């Protein structure tokens, strides 16, 4: 599963306690109460207070697009590293 997560307070809603919430992409399941393992790929932005829930939603849409791009780049990096390793082991790849 891939997604985006928020770790920290939720100042737009007056919540100053740190929390962790994950927004999973393309998942249609009730996972409340389930144990999930999360891995951090990159940091998108600092915690911000928005003037309204609607303004927050607009920013989250941008965050989700940025998260999808970061996840795609991460996968491409992994695929490249795996291909390079395979070529190195086969003797077809060498540095000059």
C-alpha atoms as a printed R data frame, in Angstrom:
   type eleno elety resid chain resno       x       y       z
1  ATOM     1    CA   UNK     A     1   0.000   0.000   0.000
2  ATOM     2    CA   UNK     A     2   1.158   3.487  -0.760
3  ATOM     3    CA   UNK     A     3   0.053   6.719   0.801
4  ATOM     4    CA   UNK     A     4   0.848   9.925   2.588
5  ATOM     5    CA   UNK     A     5   0.963  10.549   6.297
6  ATOM     6    CA   UNK     A     6   0.750  13.455   8.698
7  ATOM     7    CA   UNK     A     7   2.707  13.389  11.922
8  ATOM     8    CA   UNK     A     8   2.230  16.221  14.361
9  ATOM     9    CA   UNK     A     9  -0.457  18.603  15.567
10 ATOM    10    CA   UNK     A    10  -3.532  19.620  13.594
11 ATOM    11    CA   UNK     A    11  -3.585  23.404  14.174
12 ATOM    12    CA   UNK     A    12  -6.354  24.080  11.631
13 ATOM    13    CA   UNK     A    13  -8.703  22.209  13.980
14 ATOM    14    CA   UNK     A    14  -7.178  23.540  17.239
15 ATOM    15    CA   UNK     A    15  -5.500  20.209  18.053
16 ATOM    16    CA   UNK     A    16  -1.993  20.708  19.433
17 ATOM    17    CA   UNK     A    17  -1.287  17.124  20.480
18 ATOM    18    CA   UNK     A    18   0.978  15.126  18.176
19 ATOM    19    CA   UNK     A    19  -0.821  12.455  16.217
20 ATOM    20    CA   UNK     A    20  -0.153  10.216  13.254
21 ATOM    21    CA   UNK     A    21  -2.639   9.724  10.446
22 ATOM    22    CA   UNK     A    22  -2.108   7.938   7.158
23 ATOM    23    CA   UNK     A    23  -3.954   8.548   3.908
24 ATOM    24    CA   UNK     A    24  -3.608   5.398   1.819
25 ATOM    25    CA   UNK     A    25  -3.889   5.709  -1.945
26 ATOM    26    CA   UNK     A    26  -6.240   3.462  -3.891
27 ATOM    27    CA   UNK     A    27  -7.335   1.473  -0.834
28 ATOM    28    CA   UNK     A    28 -11.019   0.809  -0.218
29 ATOM    29    CA   UNK     A    29 -10.972  -0.959   3.143
30 ATOM    30    CA   UNK     A    30 -11.754  -0.264   6.782
31 ATOM    31    CA   UNK     A    31  -8.348  -0.569   8.451
32 ATOM    32    CA   UNK     A    32  -9.196   1.023  11.807
33 ATOM    33    CA   UNK     A    33  -7.736  -1.093  14.595
34 ATOM    34    CA   UNK     A    34  -5.369  -2.868  12.201
35 ATOM    35    CA   UNK     A    35  -1.609  -2.753  12.698
36 ATOM    36    CA   UNK     A    36   0.265  -1.234   9.753
37 ATOM    37    CA   UNK     A    37   3.954  -0.699   9.132
38 ATOM    38    CA   UNK     A    38   4.785   2.743   7.726
39 ATOM    39    CA   UNK     A    39   8.001   3.736   5.995
40 ATOM    40    CA   UNK     A    40   9.023   7.326   5.453
41 ATOM    41    CA   UNK     A    41  10.250   8.204   1.958
42 ATOM    42    CA   UNK     A    42  10.506  12.004   2.072
43 ATOM    43    CA   UNK     A    43   9.234  15.039   3.945
44 ATOM    44    CA   UNK     A    44   6.797  17.184   1.984
45 ATOM    45    CA   UNK     A    45   6.302  20.264   4.161
46 ATOM    46    CA   UNK     A    46   6.144  21.746   7.644
47 ATOM    47    CA   UNK     A    47   2.982  21.761   9.750
48 ATOM    48    CA   UNK     A    48   0.789  24.663   8.704
49 ATOM    49    CA   UNK     A    49  -2.417  26.204  10.002
50 ATOM    50    CA   UNK     A    50  -5.017  26.833   7.307
51 ATOM    51    CA   UNK     A    51  -7.875  29.348   7.480
52 ATOM    52    CA   UNK     A    52 -10.461  26.618   6.835
53 ATOM    53    CA   UNK     A    53 -10.949  22.908   6.335
54 ATOM    54    CA   UNK     A    54 -11.515  23.594   2.636
55 ATOM    55    CA   UNK     A    55  -8.138  25.361   2.345
56 ATOM    56    CA   UNK     A    56  -6.541  22.383   4.074
57 ATOM    57    CA   UNK     A    57  -8.232  20.013   1.616
58 ATOM    58    CA   UNK     A    58  -6.836  21.979  -1.337
59 ATOM    59    CA   UNK     A    59  -3.339  21.707   0.161
60 ATOM    60    CA   UNK     A    60  -3.812  17.990   0.868
61 ATOM    61    CA   UNK     A    61  -4.663  17.445  -2.807
62 ATOM    62    CA   UNK     A    62  -1.299  19.051  -3.669
63 ATOM    63    CA   UNK     A    63   0.427  16.990  -0.961
64 ATOM    64    CA   UNK     A    64  -1.075  13.759  -2.311
65 ATOM    65    CA   UNK     A    65   0.205  14.581  -5.818
66 ATOM    66    CA   UNK     A    66   3.673  15.337  -4.399
67 ATOM    67    CA   UNK     A    67   3.609  12.105  -2.370
68 ATOM    68    CA   UNK     A    68   2.654  10.033  -5.416
69 ATOM    69    CA   UNK     A    69   5.536  11.607  -7.344
70 ATOM    70    CA   UNK     A    70   7.994  10.923  -4.489
71 ATOM    71    CA   UNK     A    71   6.831   7.301  -4.291
72 ATOM    72    CA   UNK     A    72   7.198   6.882  -8.064
73 ATOM    73    CA   UNK     A    73  10.721   8.325  -7.947
74 ATOM    74    CA   UNK     A    74  11.602   6.042  -5.052
75 ATOM    75    CA   UNK     A    75  10.354   3.002  -6.996
76 ATOM    76    CA   UNK     A    76  12.296   4.069 -10.085
77 ATOM    77    CA   UNK     A    77  15.442   4.442  -7.951
78 ATOM    78    CA   UNK     A    78  14.911   0.942  -6.525
79 ATOM    79    CA   UNK     A    79  14.299  -0.508  -9.995
80 ATOM    80    CA   UNK     A    80  17.429   1.185 -11.352
81 ATOM    81    CA   UNK     A    81  19.542  -0.047  -8.434
82 ATOM    82    CA   UNK     A    82  18.238  -3.606  -8.889
83 ATOM    83    CA   UNK     A    83  18.932  -3.540 -12.639
84 ATOM    84    CA   UNK     A    84  22.400  -2.117 -12.073
85 ATOM    85    CA   UNK     A    85  23.163  -4.798  -9.486
86 ATOM    86    CA   UNK     A    86  21.983  -7.526 -11.864
87 ATOM    87    CA   UNK     A    87  24.146  -6.129 -14.672
88 ATOM    88    CA   UNK     A    88  27.145  -5.795 -12.359
89 ATOM    89    CA   UNK     A    89  26.807  -9.394 -11.221
90 ATOM    90    CA   UNK     A    90  26.516 -10.573 -14.824
91 ATOM    91    CA   UNK     A    91  29.610  -8.637 -15.819
92 ATOM    92    CA   UNK     A    92  27.669  -6.506 -18.315
93 ATOM    93    CA   UNK     A    93  28.056  -3.287 -16.341
94 ATOM    94    CA   UNK     A    94  31.338  -1.693 -15.390
95 ATOM    95    CA   UNK     A    95  32.467   1.765 -14.329
96 ATOM    96    CA   UNK     A    96  35.176   3.589 -16.239
